[in-house]
């Protein structure tokens, strides 16, 4: 999972269609962590970016300490995975 600190990224679907643009404060890569499914899109830097990466082990550790954070991330993940632009 990645958190954007600075910069802008494009979310691209398998057909090459631009699905979304994410800016500082956004995150991506959570769907795989929450649902254990393969990624559903490709993320490409639109500008120079500074991002923070959180791997699965650290993700699970953080969520044990902050279950409310999991609820927020899971809500976004489920909305994205149900969104017509993220379903292929």
PDB file of N, CA, C and O in Angstrom, residues 22-85:
ATOM      1  N   UNK A  22      -4.835  10.692  -8.389  1.00  0.00           N
ATOM      2  CA  UNK A  22      -4.676  10.792  -6.943  1.00  0.00           C
ATOM      3  C   UNK A  22      -3.619  11.840  -6.622  1.00  0.00           C
ATOM      4  O   UNK A  22      -2.627  11.975  -7.333  1.00  0.00           O
ATOM      5  N   UNK A  23      -3.842  12.549  -5.540  1.00  0.00           N
ATOM      6  CA  UNK A  23      -3.003  13.682  -5.138  1.00  0.00           C
ATOM      7  C   UNK A  23      -2.503  13.461  -3.705  1.00  0.00           C
ATOM      8  O   UNK A  23      -2.890  12.486  -3.052  1.00  0.00           O
ATOM      9  N   UNK A  24      -1.655  14.379  -3.211  1.00  0.00           N
ATOM     10  CA  UNK A  24      -1.167  14.227  -1.832  1.00  0.00           C
ATOM     11  C   UNK A  24      -2.307  14.001  -0.835  1.00  0.00           C
ATOM     12  O   UNK A  24      -3.370  14.620  -0.927  1.00  0.00           O
ATOM     13  N   UNK A  25      -2.079  13.067   0.072  1.00  0.00           N
ATOM     14  CA  UNK A  25      -3.089  12.681   1.053  1.00  0.00           C
ATOM     15  C   UNK A  25      -3.864  11.454   0.622  1.00  0.00           C
ATOM     16  O   UNK A  25      -4.560  10.842   1.432  1.00  0.00           O
ATOM     17  N   UNK A  26      -3.747  11.068  -0.650  1.00  0.00           N
ATOM     18  CA  UNK A  26      -4.432   9.877  -1.159  1.00  0.00           C
ATOM     19  C   UNK A  26      -3.571   8.631  -0.916  1.00  0.00           C
ATOM     20  O   UNK A  26      -2.373   8.736  -0.651  1.00  0.00           O
ATOM     21  N   UNK A  27      -4.207   7.501  -1.059  1.00  0.00           N
ATOM     22  CA  UNK A  27      -3.471   6.240  -0.970  1.00  0.00           C
ATOM     23  C   UNK A  27      -3.975   5.297  -2.040  1.00  0.00           C
ATOM     24  O   UNK A  27      -5.053   5.467  -2.597  1.00  0.00           O
ATOM     25  N   UNK A  28      -3.149   4.284  -2.341  1.00  0.00           N
ATOM     26  CA  UNK A  28      -3.534   3.270  -3.319  1.00  0.00           C
ATOM     27  C   UNK A  28      -2.844   1.960  -2.959  1.00  0.00           C
ATOM     28  O   UNK A  28      -1.928   1.937  -2.136  1.00  0.00           O
ATOM     29  N   UNK A  29      -3.325   0.887  -3.538  1.00  0.00           N
ATOM     30  CA  UNK A  29      -2.760  -0.428  -3.256  1.00  0.00           C
ATOM     31  C   UNK A  29      -3.452  -1.133  -2.104  1.00  0.00           C
ATOM     32  O   UNK A  29      -3.086  -2.250  -1.739  1.00  0.00           O
ATOM     33  N   UNK A  30      -4.471  -0.498  -1.539  1.00  0.00           N
ATOM     34  CA  UNK A  30      -5.147  -1.073  -0.372  1.00  0.00           C
ATOM     35  C   UNK A  30      -6.080  -2.215  -0.734  1.00  0.00           C
ATOM     36  O   UNK A  30      -6.329  -3.094   0.091  1.00  0.00           O
ATOM     37  N   UNK A  31      -6.586  -2.246  -1.946  1.00  0.00           N
ATOM     38  CA  UNK A  31      -7.547  -3.281  -2.317  1.00  0.00           C
ATOM     39  C   UNK A  31      -6.933  -4.666  -2.161  1.00  0.00           C
ATOM     40  O   UNK A  31      -7.546  -5.573  -1.595  1.00  0.00           O
ATOM     41  N   UNK A  32      -5.698  -4.829  -2.607  1.00  0.00           N
ATOM     42  CA  UNK A  32      -5.027  -6.123  -2.473  1.00  0.00           C
ATOM     43  C   UNK A  32      -4.828  -6.513  -1.008  1.00  0.00           C
ATOM     44  O   UNK A  32      -4.937  -7.681  -0.652  1.00  0.00           O
ATOM     45  N   UNK A  33      -4.528  -5.539  -0.178  1.00  0.00           N
ATOM     46  CA  UNK A  33      -4.318  -5.839   1.241  1.00  0.00           C
ATOM     47  C   UNK A  33      -5.613  -6.177   1.959  1.00  0.00           C
ATOM     48  O   UNK A  33      -5.644  -7.036   2.830  1.00  0.00           O
ATOM     49  N   UNK A  34      -6.685  -5.507   1.600  1.00  0.00           N
ATOM     50  CA  UNK A  34      -7.969  -5.707   2.274  1.00  0.00           C
ATOM     51  C   UNK A  34      -8.680  -6.956   1.769  1.00  0.00           C
ATOM     52  O   UNK A  34      -9.242  -7.721   2.554  1.00  0.00           O
ATOM     53  N   UNK A  35      -8.647  -7.189   0.454  1.00  0.00           N
ATOM     54  CA  UNK A  35      -9.428  -8.285  -0.127  1.00  0.00           C
ATOM     55  C   UNK A  35      -8.606  -9.526  -0.474  1.00  0.00           C
ATOM     56  O   UNK A  35      -9.173 -10.547  -0.834  1.00  0.00           O
ATOM     57  N   UNK A  36      -7.282  -9.420  -0.407  1.00  0.00           N
ATOM     58  CA  UNK A  36      -6.378 -10.504  -0.814  1.00  0.00           C
ATOM     59  C   UNK A  36      -6.541 -10.873  -2.283  1.00  0.00           C
ATOM     60  O   UNK A  36      -6.258 -11.991  -2.685  1.00  0.00           O
ATOM     61  N   UNK A  37      -7.024  -9.921  -3.086  1.00  0.00           N
ATOM     62  CA  UNK A  37      -7.153 -10.120  -4.524  1.00  0.00           C
ATOM     63  C   UNK A  37      -5.979  -9.443  -5.228  1.00  0.00           C
ATOM     64  O   UNK A  37      -5.315  -8.583  -4.654  1.00  0.00           O
ATOM     65  N   UNK A  38      -5.758  -9.837  -6.485  1.00  0.00           N
ATOM     66  CA  UNK A  38      -4.719  -9.187  -7.261  1.00  0.00           C
ATOM     67  C   UNK A  38      -5.107  -7.747  -7.530  1.00  0.00           C
ATOM     68  O   UNK A  38      -6.286  -7.385  -7.467  1.00  0.00           O
ATOM     69  N   UNK A  39      -4.125  -6.955  -7.872  1.00  0.00           N
ATOM     70  CA  UNK A  39      -4.386  -5.540  -8.141  1.00  0.00           C
ATOM     71  C   UNK A  39      -5.371  -5.391  -9.287  1.00  0.00           C
ATOM     72  O   UNK A  39      -5.459  -6.249 -10.153  1.00  0.00           O
ATOM     73  N   UNK A  40      -6.112  -4.306  -9.259  1.00  0.00           N
ATOM     74  CA  UNK A  40      -7.158  -4.081 -10.256  1.00  0.00           C
ATOM     75  C   UNK A  40      -6.819  -2.939 -11.207  1.00  0.00           C
ATOM     76  O   UNK A  40      -7.581  -2.663 -12.116  1.00  0.00           O
ATOM     77  N   UNK A  41      -5.696  -2.274 -10.992  1.00  0.00           N
ATOM     78  CA  UNK A  41      -5.310  -1.153 -11.838  1.00  0.00           C
ATOM     79  C   UNK A  41      -3.799  -0.947 -11.725  1.00  0.00           C
ATOM     80  O   UNK A  41      -3.148  -1.512 -10.848  1.00  0.00           O
ATOM     81  N   UNK A  42      -3.285  -0.122 -12.608  1.00  0.00           N
ATOM     82  CA  UNK A  42      -1.882   0.268 -12.580  1.00  0.00           C
ATOM     83  C   UNK A  42      -1.818   1.739 -12.205  1.00  0.00           C
ATOM     84  O   UNK A  42      -2.634   2.538 -12.675  1.00  0.00           O
ATOM     85  N   UNK A  43      -0.857   2.082 -11.378  1.00  0.00           N
ATOM     86  CA  UNK A  43      -0.683   3.471 -10.964  1.00  0.00           C
ATOM     87  C   UNK A  43       0.623   3.985 -11.560  1.00  0.00           C
ATOM     88  O   UNK A  43       1.669   3.353 -11.409  1.00  0.00           O
ATOM     89  N   UNK A  44       0.536   5.128 -12.237  1.00  0.00           N
ATOM     90  CA  UNK A  44       1.689   5.712 -12.917  1.00  0.00           C
ATOM     91  C   UNK A  44       1.871   7.138 -12.423  1.00  0.00           C
ATOM     92  O   UNK A  44       0.899   7.919 -12.373  1.00  0.00           O
ATOM     93  N   UNK A  45       3.113   7.487 -12.077  1.00  0.00           N
ATOM     94  CA  UNK A  45       3.392   8.850 -11.616  1.00  0.00           C
ATOM     95  C   UNK A  45       3.140   9.839 -12.738  1.00  0.00           C
ATOM     96  O   UNK A  45       3.614   9.674 -13.851  1.00  0.00           O
ATOM     97  N   UNK A  46       2.380  10.865 -12.439  1.00  0.00           N
ATOM     98  CA  UNK A  46       2.105  11.950 -13.385  1.00  0.00           C
ATOM     99  C   UNK A  46       3.164  13.040 -13.219  1.00  0.00           C
ATOM    100  O   UNK A  46       3.512  13.733 -14.169  1.00  0.00           O
ATOM    101  N   UNK A  47       3.636  13.193 -11.990  1.00  0.00           N
ATOM    102  CA  UNK A  47       4.691  14.147 -11.653  1.00  0.00           C
ATOM    103  C   UNK A  47       5.695  13.422 -10.767  1.00  0.00           C
ATOM    104  O   UNK A  47       5.477  12.270 -10.383  1.00  0.00           O
ATOM    105  N   UNK A  48       6.767  14.109 -10.418  1.00  0.00           N
ATOM    106  CA  UNK A  48       7.680  13.558  -9.419  1.00  0.00           C
ATOM    107  C   UNK A  48       6.866  13.337  -8.141  1.00  0.00           C
ATOM    108  O   UNK A  48       6.085  14.208  -7.754  1.00  0.00           O
ATOM    109  N   UNK A  49       7.023  12.187  -7.525  1.00  0.00           N
ATOM    110  CA  UNK A  49       6.227  11.855  -6.340  1.00  0.00           C
ATOM    111  C   UNK A  49       7.105  11.438  -5.167  1.00  0.00           C
ATOM    112  O   UNK A  49       8.178  10.855  -5.347  1.00  0.00           O
ATOM    113  N   UNK A  50       6.612  11.732  -4.010  1.00  0.00           N
ATOM    114  CA  UNK A  50       7.184  11.224  -2.771  1.00  0.00           C
ATOM    115  C   UNK A  50       6.077  10.399  -2.121  1.00  0.00           C
ATOM    116  O   UNK A  50       5.019  10.942  -1.801  1.00  0.00           O
ATOM    117  N   UNK A  51       6.308   9.096  -1.989  1.00  0.00           N
ATOM    118  CA  UNK A  51       5.299   8.204  -1.424  1.00  0.00           C
ATOM    119  C   UNK A  51       5.898   7.405  -0.282  1.00  0.00           C
ATOM    120  O   UNK A  51       7.111   7.218  -0.203  1.00  0.00           O
ATOM    121  N   UNK A  52       5.035   6.930   0.576  1.00  0.00           N
ATOM    122  CA  UNK A  52       5.419   6.032   1.660  1.00  0.00           C
ATOM    123  C   UNK A  52       4.797   4.675   1.369  1.00  0.00           C
ATOM    124  O   UNK A  52       3.636   4.594   0.972  1.00  0.00           O
ATOM    125  N   UNK A  53       5.571   3.611   1.581  1.00  0.00           N
ATOM    126  CA  UNK A  53       5.092   2.254   1.312  1.00  0.00           C
ATOM    127  C   UNK A  53       4.856   1.536   2.632  1.00  0.00           C
ATOM    128  O   UNK A  53       5.639   1.639   3.566  1.00  0.00           O
ATOM    129  N   UNK A  54       3.757   0.802   2.677  1.00  0.00           N
ATOM    130  CA  UNK A  54       3.422   0.002   3.849  1.00  0.00           C
ATOM    131  C   UNK A  54       3.197  -1.430   3.364  1.00  0.00           C
ATOM    132  O   UNK A  54       2.259  -1.685   2.604  1.00  0.00           O
ATOM    133  N   UNK A  55       4.088  -2.359   3.761  1.00  0.00           N
ATOM    134  CA  UNK A  55       3.930  -3.740   3.296  1.00  0.00           C
ATOM    135  C   UNK A  55       2.889  -4.476   4.140  1.00  0.00           C
ATOM    136  O   UNK A  55       2.388  -3.962   5.140  1.00  0.00           O
ATOM    137  N   UNK A  56       2.537  -5.687   3.708  1.00  0.00           N
ATOM    138  CA  UNK A  56       1.453  -6.439   4.347  1.00  0.00           C
ATOM    139  C   UNK A  56       1.701  -6.671   5.841  1.00  0.00           C
ATOM    140  O   UNK A  56       0.804  -6.476   6.658  1.00  0.00           O
ATOM    141  N   UNK A  57       2.896  -7.068   6.205  1.00  0.00           N
ATOM    142  CA  UNK A  57       3.181  -7.353   7.622  1.00  0.00           C
ATOM    143  C   UNK A  57       2.996  -6.099   8.476  1.00  0.00           C
ATOM    144  O   UNK A  57       2.376  -6.153   9.554  1.00  0.00           O
ATOM    145  N   UNK A  58       3.521  -4.985   8.019  1.00  0.00           N
ATOM    146  CA  UNK A  58       3.368  -3.729   8.767  1.00  0.00           C
ATOM    147  C   UNK A  58       1.922  -3.255   8.761  1.00  0.00           C
ATOM    148  O   UNK A  58       1.432  -2.724   9.752  1.00  0.00           O
ATOM    149  N   UNK A  59       1.225  -3.453   7.630  1.00  0.00           N
ATOM    150  CA  UNK A  59      -0.192  -3.104   7.526  1.00  0.00           C
ATOM    151  C   UNK A  59      -0.989  -3.849   8.595  1.00  0.00           C
ATOM    152  O   UNK A  59      -1.765  -3.254   9.339  1.00  0.00           O
ATOM    153  N   UNK A  60      -0.773  -5.158   8.693  1.00  0.00           N
ATOM    154  CA  UNK A  60      -1.496  -5.960   9.684  1.00  0.00           C
ATOM    155  C   UNK A  60      -1.138  -5.558  11.102  1.00  0.00           C
ATOM    156  O   UNK A  60      -2.006  -5.518  11.983  1.00  0.00           O
ATOM    157  N   UNK A  61       0.121  -5.242  11.337  1.00  0.00           N
ATOM    158  CA  UNK A  61       0.557  -4.815  12.673  1.00  0.00           C
ATOM    159  C   UNK A  61      -0.103  -3.486  13.065  1.00  0.00           C
ATOM    160  O   UNK A  61      -0.609  -3.345  14.185  1.00  0.00           O
ATOM    161  N   UNK A  62      -0.103  -2.531  12.155  1.00  0.00           N
ATOM    162  CA  UNK A  62      -0.710  -1.220  12.432  1.00  0.00           C
ATOM    163  C   UNK A  62      -2.200  -1.369  12.714  1.00  0.00           C
ATOM    164  O   UNK A  62      -2.739  -0.747  13.630  1.00  0.00           O
ATOM    165  N   UNK A  63      -2.868  -2.227  11.945  1.00  0.00           N
ATOM    166  CA  UNK A  63      -4.313  -2.355  12.101  1.00  0.00           C
ATOM    167  C   UNK A  63      -4.710  -3.015  13.418  1.00  0.00           C
ATOM    168  O   UNK A  63      -5.803  -2.758  13.920  1.00  0.00           O
ATOM    169  N   UNK A  64      -3.827  -3.831  13.973  1.00  0.00           N
ATOM    170  CA  UNK A  64      -4.104  -4.398  15.294  1.00  0.00           C
ATOM    171  C   UNK A  64      -4.144  -3.291  16.340  1.00  0.00           C
ATOM    172  O   UNK A  64      -4.935  -3.349  17.279  1.00  0.00           O
ATOM    173  N   UNK A  65      -3.304  -2.291  16.163  1.00  0.00           N
ATOM    174  CA  UNK A  65      -3.239  -1.185  17.116  1.00  0.00           C
ATOM    175  C   UNK A  65      -4.290  -0.109  16.844  1.00  0.00           C
ATOM    176  O   UNK A  65      -4.706   0.603  17.757  1.00  0.00           O
ATOM    177  N   UNK A  66      -4.708   0.001  15.569  1.00  0.00           N
ATOM    178  CA  UNK A  66      -5.637   1.065  15.171  1.00  0.00           C
ATOM    179  C   UNK A  66      -6.757   0.490  14.312  1.00  0.00           C
ATOM    180  O   UNK A  66      -6.819   0.742  13.105  1.00  0.00           O
ATOM    181  N   UNK A  67      -7.682  -0.249  14.913  1.00  0.00           N
ATOM    182  CA  UNK A  67      -8.749  -0.874  14.118  1.00  0.00           C
ATOM    183  C   UNK A  67      -9.648   0.139  13.409  1.00  0.00           C
ATOM    184  O   UNK A  67     -10.224  -0.161  12.367  1.00  0.00           O
ATOM    185  N   UNK A  68      -9.755   1.350  13.926  1.00  0.00           N
ATOM    186  CA  UNK A  68     -10.573   2.368  13.263  1.00  0.00           C
ATOM    187  C   UNK A  68      -9.965   2.783  11.924  1.00  0.00           C
ATOM    188  O   UNK A  68     -10.688   3.129  10.985  1.00  0.00           O
ATOM    189  N   UNK A  69      -8.650   2.715  11.819  1.00  0.00           N
ATOM    190  CA  UNK A  69      -7.984   3.017  10.550  1.00  0.00           C
ATOM    191  C   UNK A  69      -8.353   1.953   9.521  1.00  0.00           C
ATOM    192  O   UNK A  69      -8.596   2.261   8.357  1.00  0.00           O
ATOM    193  N   UNK A  70      -8.424   0.704   9.970  1.00  0.00           N
ATOM    194  CA  UNK A  70      -8.817  -0.368   9.053  1.00  0.00           C
ATOM    195  C   UNK A  70     -10.211  -0.109   8.484  1.00  0.00           C
ATOM    196  O   UNK A  70     -10.437  -0.295   7.290  1.00  0.00           O
ATOM    197  N   UNK A  71     -11.135   0.308   9.313  1.00  0.00           N
ATOM    198  CA  UNK A  71     -12.502   0.573   8.857  1.00  0.00           C
ATOM    199  C   UNK A  71     -12.518   1.640   7.769  1.00  0.00           C
ATOM    200  O   UNK A  71     -13.223   1.505   6.770  1.00  0.00           O
ATOM    201  N   UNK A  72     -11.736   2.694   7.940  1.00  0.00           N
ATOM    202  CA  UNK A  72     -11.668   3.753   6.943  1.00  0.00           C
ATOM    203  C   UNK A  72     -11.060   3.228   5.645  1.00  0.00           C
ATOM    204  O   UNK A  72     -11.595   3.459   4.559  1.00  0.00           O
ATOM    205  N   UNK A  73      -9.962   2.497   5.740  1.00  0.00           N
ATOM    206  CA  UNK A  73      -9.298   1.956   4.548  1.00  0.00           C
ATOM    207  C   UNK A  73     -10.198   0.933   3.867  1.00  0.00           C
ATOM    208  O   UNK A  73     -10.320   0.919   2.641  1.00  0.00           O
ATOM    209  N   UNK A  74     -10.840   0.075   4.633  1.00  0.00           N
ATOM    210  CA  UNK A  74     -11.731  -0.941   4.059  1.00  0.00           C
ATOM    211  C   UNK A  74     -12.913  -0.297   3.355  1.00  0.00           C
ATOM    212  O   UNK A  74     -13.340  -0.761   2.293  1.00  0.00           O
ATOM    213  N   UNK A  75     -13.438   0.790   3.907  1.00  0.00           N
ATOM    214  CA  UNK A  75     -14.557   1.490   3.272  1.00  0.00           C
ATOM    215  C   UNK A  75     -14.151   2.017   1.901  1.00  0.00           C
ATOM    216  O   UNK A  75     -14.869   1.839   0.915  1.00  0.00           O
ATOM    217  N   UNK A  76     -12.981   2.642   1.828  1.00  0.00           N
ATOM    218  CA  UNK A  76     -12.480   3.148   0.544  1.00  0.00           C
ATOM    219  C   UNK A  76     -12.219   1.986  -0.407  1.00  0.00           C
ATOM    220  O   UNK A  76     -12.594   2.029  -1.579  1.00  0.00           O
ATOM    221  N   UNK A  77     -11.605   0.934   0.091  1.00  0.00           N
ATOM    222  CA  UNK A  77     -11.294  -0.232  -0.738  1.00  0.00           C
ATOM    223  C   UNK A  77     -12.541  -0.849  -1.339  1.00  0.00           C
ATOM    224  O   UNK A  77     -12.593  -1.140  -2.540  1.00  0.00           O
ATOM    225  N   UNK A  78     -13.561  -1.041  -0.528  1.00  0.00           N
ATOM    226  CA  UNK A  78     -14.794  -1.649  -1.020  1.00  0.00           C
ATOM    227  C   UNK A  78     -15.504  -0.730  -2.024  1.00  0.00           C
ATOM    228  O   UNK A  78     -16.043  -1.195  -3.020  1.00  0.00           O
ATOM    229  N   UNK A  79     -15.475   0.560  -1.761  1.00  0.00           N
ATOM    230  CA  UNK A  79     -16.089   1.505  -2.707  1.00  0.00           C
ATOM    231  C   UNK A  79     -15.356   1.484  -4.039  1.00  0.00           C
ATOM    232  O   UNK A  79     -15.974   1.472  -5.104  1.00  0.00           O
ATOM    233  N   UNK A  80     -14.027   1.447  -3.981  1.00  0.00           N
ATOM    234  CA  UNK A  80     -13.252   1.398  -5.218  1.00  0.00           C
ATOM    235  C   UNK A  80     -13.468   0.088  -5.955  1.00  0.00           C
ATOM    236  O   UNK A  80     -13.587   0.078  -7.175  1.00  0.00           O
ATOM    237  N   UNK A  81     -13.498  -1.008  -5.234  1.00  0.00           N
ATOM    238  CA  UNK A  81     -13.638  -2.299  -5.908  1.00  0.00           C
ATOM    239  C   UNK A  81     -15.045  -2.489  -6.477  1.00  0.00           C
ATOM    240  O   UNK A  81     -15.232  -3.231  -7.430  1.00  0.00           O
ATOM    241  N   UNK A  82     -16.060  -1.809  -5.914  1.00  0.00           N
ATOM    242  CA  UNK A  82     -17.428  -1.878  -6.446  1.00  0.00           C
ATOM    243  C   UNK A  82     -17.683  -0.840  -7.520  1.00  0.00           C
ATOM    244  O   UNK A  82     -18.641  -0.942  -8.279  1.00  0.00           O
ATOM    245  N   UNK A  83     -16.835   0.186  -7.575  1.00  0.00           N
ATOM    246  CA  UNK A  83     -17.019   1.261  -8.539  1.00  0.00           C
ATOM    247  C   UNK A  83     -16.914   0.715  -9.960  1.00  0.00           C
ATOM    248  O   UNK A  83     -16.071  -0.109 -10.266  1.00  0.00           O
ATOM    249  N   UNK A  84     -17.790   1.178 -10.810  1.00  0.00           N
ATOM    250  CA  UNK A  84     -17.798   0.691 -12.191  1.00  0.00           C
ATOM    251  C   UNK A  84     -16.483   0.980 -12.897  1.00  0.00           C
ATOM    252  O   UNK A  84     -16.105   0.261 -13.812  1.00  0.00           O
ATOM    253  N   UNK A  85     -15.759   2.011 -12.476  1.00  0.00           N
ATOM    254  CA  UNK A  85     -14.513   2.313 -13.173  1.00  0.00           C
ATOM    255  C   UNK A  85     -13.367   1.423 -12.701  1.00  0.00           C
ATOM    256  O   UNK A  85     -12.353   1.318 -13.359  1.00  0.00           O
TER     257      UNK A  85
END
